[in-house]
PDB file of C-alpha atoms in Angstrom:
ATOM      1  CA  UNK X 730      21.875  -0.580 -20.058  1.00 84.00           C
ATOM      2  CA  UNK X 731      18.260  -0.312 -21.111  1.00 87.00           C
ATOM      3  CA  UNK X 732      15.357   1.620 -19.578  1.00 87.00           C
ATOM      4  CA  UNK X 733      11.854   0.194 -20.051  1.00 90.00           C
ATOM      5  CA  UNK X 734       9.195   2.658 -18.945  1.00 89.00           C
ATOM      6  CA  UNK X 735       5.489   3.376 -18.956  1.00 87.00           C
ATOM      7  CA  UNK X 736       2.494   3.721 -16.662  1.00 87.00           C
ATOM      8  CA  UNK X 737       1.744   1.031 -14.062  1.00 87.00           C
ATOM      9  CA  UNK X 738       0.154  -2.244 -15.214  1.00 84.00           C
ATOM     10  CA  UNK X 739       1.136  -2.027 -18.882  1.00 86.00           C
ATOM     11  CA  UNK X 740       3.061  -5.311 -18.986  1.00 88.00           C
ATOM     12  CA  UNK X 741       6.608  -3.965 -18.795  1.00 91.00           C
ATOM     13  CA  UNK X 742       7.843  -6.440 -16.205  1.00 92.00           C
ATOM     14  CA  UNK X 743       5.932  -9.403 -17.634  1.00 91.00           C
ATOM     15  CA  UNK X 744       7.274  -8.887 -21.128  1.00 91.00           C
ATOM     16  CA  UNK X 745      10.888  -8.410 -20.012  1.00 92.00           C
ATOM     17  CA  UNK X 746      10.757 -11.522 -17.808  1.00 92.00           C
ATOM     18  CA  UNK X 747       8.926 -13.607 -20.443  1.00 92.00           C
ATOM     19  CA  UNK X 748      11.431 -12.683 -23.163  1.00 92.00           C
ATOM     20  CA  UNK X 749      14.388 -13.545 -20.936  1.00 92.00           C
ATOM     21  CA  UNK X 750      12.805 -16.842 -19.841  1.00 91.00           C
ATOM     22  CA  UNK X 751      11.847 -17.794 -23.409  1.00 91.00           C
ATOM     23  CA  UNK X 752      15.343 -17.001 -24.693  1.00 90.00           C
ATOM     24  CA  UNK X 753      16.893 -19.119 -21.954  1.00 91.00           C
ATOM     25  CA  UNK X 754      19.207 -16.274 -20.970  1.00 91.00           C
ATOM     26  CA  UNK X 755      20.697 -16.151 -17.502  1.00 94.00           C
ATOM     27  CA  UNK X 756      19.099 -13.326 -15.580  1.00 96.00           C
ATOM     28  CA  UNK X 757      18.373 -11.915 -12.165  1.00 96.00           C
ATOM     29  CA  UNK X 758      15.209 -10.018 -11.319  1.00 96.00           C
ATOM     30  CA  UNK X 759      15.104  -7.677  -8.346  1.00 95.00           C
ATOM     31  CA  UNK X 760      12.415  -5.181  -7.431  1.00 94.00           C
ATOM     32  CA  UNK X 761      13.098  -1.972  -5.562  1.00 92.00           C
ATOM     33  CA  UNK X 762       9.550  -2.320  -4.203  1.00 88.00           C
ATOM     34  CA  UNK X 763      10.623  -5.333  -2.129  1.00 90.00           C
ATOM     35  CA  UNK X 764      14.373  -4.724  -1.801  1.00 88.00           C
ATOM     36  CA  UNK X 765      14.323  -1.558   0.335  1.00 85.00           C
ATOM     37  CA  UNK X 766      18.049  -0.875   0.525  1.00 90.00           C
ATOM     38  CA  UNK X 767      21.141  -1.240  -1.635  1.00 91.00           C
ATOM     39  CA  UNK X 768      22.368  -4.218   0.408  1.00 93.00           C
ATOM     40  CA  UNK X 769      19.073  -6.087  -0.066  1.00 94.00           C
ATOM     41  CA  UNK X 770      19.148  -5.312  -3.792  1.00 95.00           C
ATOM     42  CA  UNK X 771      22.701  -6.665  -4.180  1.00 95.00           C
ATOM     43  CA  UNK X 772      21.814  -9.793  -2.189  1.00 96.00           C
ATOM     44  CA  UNK X 773      18.717 -10.369  -4.336  1.00 96.00           C
ATOM     45  CA  UNK X 774      20.731 -10.132  -7.563  1.00 96.00           C
ATOM     46  CA  UNK X 775      23.299 -12.650  -6.333  1.00 96.00           C
ATOM     47  CA  UNK X 776      20.590 -14.983  -5.019  1.00 95.00           C
ATOM     48  CA  UNK X 777      18.764 -14.862  -8.369  1.00 95.00           C
ATOM     49  CA  UNK X 778      22.013 -15.598 -10.214  1.00 95.00           C
ATOM     50  CA  UNK X 779      23.308 -18.222  -7.769  1.00 95.00           C
ATOM     51  CA  UNK X 780      22.336 -21.209  -9.946  1.00 93.00           C
ATOM     52  CA  UNK X 781      24.149 -19.711 -12.956  1.00 92.00           C
ATOM     53  CA  UNK X 782      27.171 -18.743 -10.871  1.00 94.00           C
ATOM     54  CA  UNK X 783      27.447 -22.260  -9.462  1.00 93.00           C
ATOM     55  CA  UNK X 784      26.985 -23.802 -12.901  1.00 92.00           C
ATOM     56  CA  UNK X 785      29.808 -21.654 -14.318  1.00 90.00           C
ATOM     57  CA  UNK X 786      32.275 -22.255 -11.498  1.00 90.00           C
ATOM     58  CA  UNK X 787      33.947 -25.553 -10.639  1.00 91.00           C
ATOM     59  CA  UNK X 788      35.039 -23.966  -7.348  1.00 91.00           C
ATOM     60  CA  UNK X 789      31.418 -23.285  -6.368  1.00 93.00           C
ATOM     61  CA  UNK X 790      30.172 -26.655  -7.662  1.00 92.00           C
ATOM     62  CA  UNK X 791      32.739 -28.489  -5.529  1.00 94.00           C
ATOM     63  CA  UNK X 792      32.175 -26.296  -2.464  1.00 93.00           C
ATOM     64  CA  UNK X 793      30.042 -27.185   0.518  1.00 92.00           C
ATOM     65  CA  UNK X 794      26.818 -25.262   1.127  1.00 92.00           C
ATOM     66  CA  UNK X 795      28.552 -23.232   3.838  1.00 94.00           C
ATOM     67  CA  UNK X 796      31.494 -22.393   1.550  1.00 94.00           C
ATOM     68  CA  UNK X 797      29.100 -21.321  -1.224  1.00 93.00           C
ATOM     69  CA  UNK X 798      27.184 -19.115   1.190  1.00 93.00           C
ATOM     70  CA  UNK X 799      30.423 -17.434   2.249  1.00 95.00           C
ATOM     71  CA  UNK X 800      31.669 -17.037  -1.351  1.00 94.00           C
ATOM     72  CA  UNK X 801      28.364 -15.486  -2.479  1.00 95.00           C
ATOM     73  CA  UNK X 802      27.940 -13.148   0.509  1.00 95.00           C
ATOM     74  CA  UNK X 803      27.110  -9.749  -0.923  1.00 94.00           C
ATOM     75  CA  UNK X 804      26.883  -6.730   1.388  1.00 93.00           C
ATOM     76  CA  UNK X 805      28.228  -4.017  -0.925  1.00 92.00           C
ATOM     77  CA  UNK X 806      28.307  -3.194  -4.615  1.00 93.00           C
ATOM     78  CA  UNK X 807      32.014  -4.049  -4.674  1.00 94.00           C
ATOM     79  CA  UNK X 808      31.087  -7.563  -3.450  1.00 95.00           C
ATOM     80  CA  UNK X 809      28.640  -7.909  -6.348  1.00 96.00           C
ATOM     81  CA  UNK X 810      31.324  -6.865  -8.832  1.00 95.00           C
ATOM     82  CA  UNK X 811      33.847  -9.317  -7.376  1.00 95.00           C
ATOM     83  CA  UNK X 812      31.314 -12.180  -7.392  1.00 96.00           C
ATOM     84  CA  UNK X 813      30.470 -11.559 -11.052  1.00 95.00           C
ATOM     85  CA  UNK X 814      34.171 -11.327 -11.943  1.00 93.00           C
ATOM     86  CA  UNK X 815      34.947 -14.549 -10.125  1.00 93.00           C
ATOM     87  CA  UNK X 816      32.045 -16.717 -11.260  1.00 94.00           C
ATOM     88  CA  UNK X 817      30.669 -15.512 -14.599  1.00 93.00           C
ATOM     89  CA  UNK X 818      32.461 -16.651 -17.757  1.00 91.00           C
ATOM     90  CA  UNK X 819      35.066 -14.247 -19.134  1.00 89.00           C
ATOM     91  CA  UNK X 820      35.318 -15.657 -22.662  1.00 89.00           C
ATOM     92  CA  UNK X 821      34.368 -13.239 -25.452  1.00 84.00           C
ATOM     93  CA  UNK X 822      31.958 -15.868 -26.820  1.00 88.00           C
ATOM     94  CA  UNK X 823      30.064 -16.126 -23.505  1.00 90.00           C
ATOM     95  CA  UNK X 824      26.398 -15.162 -23.577  1.00 91.00           C
ATOM     96  CA  UNK X 825      25.353 -12.052 -21.690  1.00 92.00           C
ATOM     97  CA  UNK X 826      23.841 -12.265 -18.236  1.00 95.00           C
ATOM     98  CA  UNK X 827      20.955  -9.868 -17.563  1.00 96.00           C
ATOM     99  CA  UNK X 828      20.174  -7.989 -14.369  1.00 97.00           C
ATOM    100  CA  UNK X 829      16.624  -6.597 -14.286  1.00 96.00           C
ATOM    101  CA  UNK X 830      15.903  -3.851 -11.744  1.00 95.00           C
ATOM    102  CA  UNK X 831      12.179  -3.140 -11.420  1.00 95.00           C
ATOM    103  CA  UNK X 832      10.926   0.086  -9.817  1.00 92.00           C
ATOM    104  CA  UNK X 833      14.121   1.827 -10.957  1.00 89.00           C
ATOM    105  CA  UNK X 834      12.736   5.260 -10.065  1.00 86.00           C
ATOM    106  CA  UNK X 835      13.199   4.290  -6.390  1.00 87.00           C
ATOM    107  CA  UNK X 836      16.966   4.107  -6.923  1.00 84.00           C
ATOM    108  CA  UNK X 837      16.900   7.887  -7.307  1.00 80.00           C
ATOM    109  CA  UNK X 838      15.607   8.223  -3.730  1.00 80.00           C
ATOM    110  CA  UNK X 839      18.386   6.174  -2.119  1.00 78.00           C
ATOM    111  CA  UNK X 840      20.962   8.460  -0.585  1.00 71.00           C
ATOM    112  CA  UNK X 841      24.555   7.785   0.370  1.00 69.00           C
ATOM    113  CA  UNK X 842      25.509   5.201  -2.236  1.00 73.00           C
ATOM    114  CA  UNK X 843      25.518   5.844  -6.010  1.00 80.00           C
ATOM    115  CA  UNK X 844      23.465   2.718  -6.719  1.00 87.00           C
ATOM    116  CA  UNK X 845      22.062   3.767 -10.087  1.00 84.00           C
ATOM    117  CA  UNK X 846      25.404   4.935 -11.488  1.00 83.00           C
ATOM    118  CA  UNK X 847      27.058   1.789 -10.191  1.00 88.00           C
ATOM    119  CA  UNK X 848      24.557  -0.460 -11.984  1.00 90.00           C
ATOM    120  CA  UNK X 849      24.924   1.614 -15.160  1.00 87.00           C
ATOM    121  CA  UNK X 850      28.611   0.640 -15.171  1.00 88.00           C
ATOM    122  CA  UNK X 851      28.275  -2.945 -13.925  1.00 92.00           C
ATOM    123  CA  UNK X 852      29.576  -4.521 -17.152  1.00 92.00           C
ATOM    124  CA  UNK X 853      32.636  -2.269 -17.229  1.00 91.00           C
ATOM    125  CA  UNK X 854      33.417  -2.781 -13.560  1.00 92.00           C
ATOM    126  CA  UNK X 855      32.962  -6.554 -13.603  1.00 93.00           C
ATOM    127  CA  UNK X 856      34.624  -7.030 -17.018  1.00 91.00           C
ATOM    128  CA  UNK X 857      31.811  -9.447 -17.879  1.00 94.00           C
ATOM    129  CA  UNK X 858      28.936  -9.400 -20.345  1.00 93.00           C
ATOM    130  CA  UNK X 859      26.290  -8.077 -17.980  1.00 95.00           C
ATOM    131  CA  UNK X 860      23.349  -6.113 -19.350  1.00 93.00           C
ATOM    132  CA  UNK X 861      21.269  -4.144 -16.851  1.00 94.00           C
ATOM    133  CA  UNK X 862      17.622  -3.494 -17.682  1.00 93.00           C
ATOM    134  CA  UNK X 863      15.885  -0.864 -15.578  1.00 92.00           C
ATOM    135  CA  UNK X 864      12.082  -0.873 -15.438  1.00 93.00           C
ATOM    136  CA  UNK X 865      10.322   2.254 -14.236  1.00 90.00           C
ATOM    137  CA  UNK X 866       7.282   4.464 -14.463  1.00 88.00           C
ATOM    138  CA  UNK X 867       8.969   7.816 -15.001  1.00 82.00           C
ATOM    139  CA  UNK X 868       9.311   9.032 -18.544  1.00 77.00           C
ATOM    140  CA  UNK X 869      12.622   8.674 -20.331  1.00 74.00           C
ATOM    141  CA  UNK X 870      13.528  12.377 -20.103  1.00 75.00           C
ATOM    142  CA  UNK X 871      12.533  12.685 -16.447  1.00 76.00           C
ATOM    143  CA  UNK X 872      14.479   9.591 -15.444  1.00 74.00           C
ATOM    144  CA  UNK X 873      17.602  10.675 -17.317  1.00 71.00           C
ATOM    145  CA  UNK X 874      17.540  14.275 -16.079  1.00 72.00           C
ATOM    146  CA  UNK X 875      16.821  13.260 -12.475  1.00 69.00           C
ATOM    147  CA  UNK X 876      19.541  10.617 -12.448  1.00 67.00           C
ATOM    148  CA  UNK X 877      22.040  12.707 -14.404  1.00 68.00           C
ATOM    149  CA  UNK X 878      22.698   9.751 -16.690  1.00 67.00           C
ATOM    150  CA  UNK X 879      21.518   8.424 -20.021  1.00 63.00           C
ATOM    151  CA  UNK X 880      20.885   4.700 -20.425  1.00 55.00           C
ATOM    152  CA  UNK X 881      21.683   3.575 -23.947  1.00 57.00           C
ATOM    153  CA  UNK X 882      18.264   2.297 -24.998  1.00 60.00           C
ATOM    154  CA  UNK X 883      14.729   3.195 -23.973  1.00 61.00           C
ATOM    155  CA  UNK X 884      11.498   1.283 -24.535  1.00 63.00           C
ATOM    156  CA  UNK X 885       8.129   2.912 -23.809  1.00 67.00           C
ATOM    157  CA  UNK X 886       4.967   0.986 -22.893  1.00 67.00           C
ATOM    158  CA  UNK X 887       1.911   3.210 -23.376  1.00 74.00           C
ATOM    159  CA  UNK X 888      -1.186   2.896 -21.188  1.00 76.00           C
ATOM    160  CA  UNK X 889      -3.889   0.639 -22.618  1.00 76.00           C
ATOM    161  CA  UNK X 890      -7.026   2.165 -24.074  1.00 79.00           C
ATOM    162  CA  UNK X 891     -10.371   0.927 -22.714  1.00 78.00           C
ATOM    163  CA  UNK X 892     -10.879  -1.070 -25.905  1.00 81.00           C
ATOM    164  CA  UNK X 893      -7.465  -2.741 -25.617  1.00 79.00           C
ATOM    165  CA  UNK X 894      -7.962  -3.477 -21.934  1.00 76.00           C
ATOM    166  CA  UNK X 895     -11.400  -4.955 -22.624  1.00 77.00           C
ATOM    167  CA  UNK X 896      -9.923  -7.173 -25.366  1.00 81.00           C
ATOM    168  CA  UNK X 897      -7.136  -8.406 -23.058  1.00 78.00           C
ATOM    169  CA  UNK X 898      -9.515  -9.139 -20.198  1.00 80.00           C
ATOM    170  CA  UNK X 899     -11.934 -10.961 -22.512  1.00 82.00           C
ATOM    171  CA  UNK X 900      -9.043 -13.160 -23.678  1.00 81.00           C
ATOM    172  CA  UNK X 901      -8.287 -13.989 -20.041  1.00 79.00           C
ATOM    173  CA  UNK X 902     -11.936 -14.673 -19.140  1.00 79.00           C
ATOM    174  CA  UNK X 903     -12.253 -17.549 -16.647  1.00 81.00           C
ATOM    175  CA  UNK X 904     -13.661 -20.669 -18.316  1.00 84.00           C
ATOM    176  CA  UNK X 905     -16.500 -20.811 -15.813  1.00 86.00           C
ATOM    177  CA  UNK X 906     -17.634 -17.239 -16.625  1.00 83.00           C
ATOM    178  CA  UNK X 907     -20.487 -16.768 -19.062  1.00 85.00           C
ATOM    179  CA  UNK X 908     -19.140 -14.595 -21.892  1.00 84.00           C
ATOM    180  CA  UNK X 909     -22.122 -12.239 -22.148  1.00 85.00           C
ATOM    181  CA  UNK X 910     -22.241 -11.609 -18.384  1.00 85.00           C
ATOM    182  CA  UNK X 911     -18.459 -11.207 -18.187  1.00 83.00           C
ATOM    183  CA  UNK X 912     -18.524  -8.784 -21.122  1.00 83.00           C
ATOM    184  CA  UNK X 913     -21.292  -6.728 -19.492  1.00 83.00           C
ATOM    185  CA  UNK X 914     -19.333  -6.691 -16.239  1.00 80.00           C
ATOM    186  CA  UNK X 915     -16.235  -5.409 -18.071  1.00 80.00           C
ATOM    187  CA  UNK X 916     -18.333  -2.769 -19.822  1.00 79.00           C
ATOM    188  CA  UNK X 917     -19.514  -1.468 -16.457  1.00 79.00           C
ATOM    189  CA  UNK X 918     -16.046  -1.597 -14.855  1.00 76.00           C
ATOM    190  CA  UNK X 919     -14.248   0.092 -17.751  1.00 74.00           C
ATOM    191  CA  UNK X 920     -16.741   2.899 -18.351  1.00 73.00           C
TER     192      UNK X 920
END
């Protein structure tokens, strides 16, 4: 697992998603901001991976829509594990599949089910090449001490300085905006 962290609006999610898209790697993206319970999170992961799961499984490709829906029904973490076992490739040469969990600090607030620890061990439990990337705002040490676990890799995204933010926003200036007026506007907003 990997933990990508930093203040809000520093590009953590965009960069992770862009790298995965550009590399052509199979991945699921789920946000704890929109998936408010473990069940919704599991369902979102399976839904995001459904195209890959179908592509990798003759059984799913040949199944009717109703049969696929039943086969990919995911109410519990154990269902997620079984779905990955059944429909992701098991060959050692198979490429990894990525599961990105945004707003990972919210997992620490969910009681009753050990969601975070379960996702930390998803590859082991499913016996498939599954790499989980957590994205959060809490610092590395805080996240690890609060969760009682240590993800293997951490990547920190620092907050932008005013100069960096100004540069980024100038690069994204709408074509219809007059540069001098837009620059003055940014100067006022960022001061």
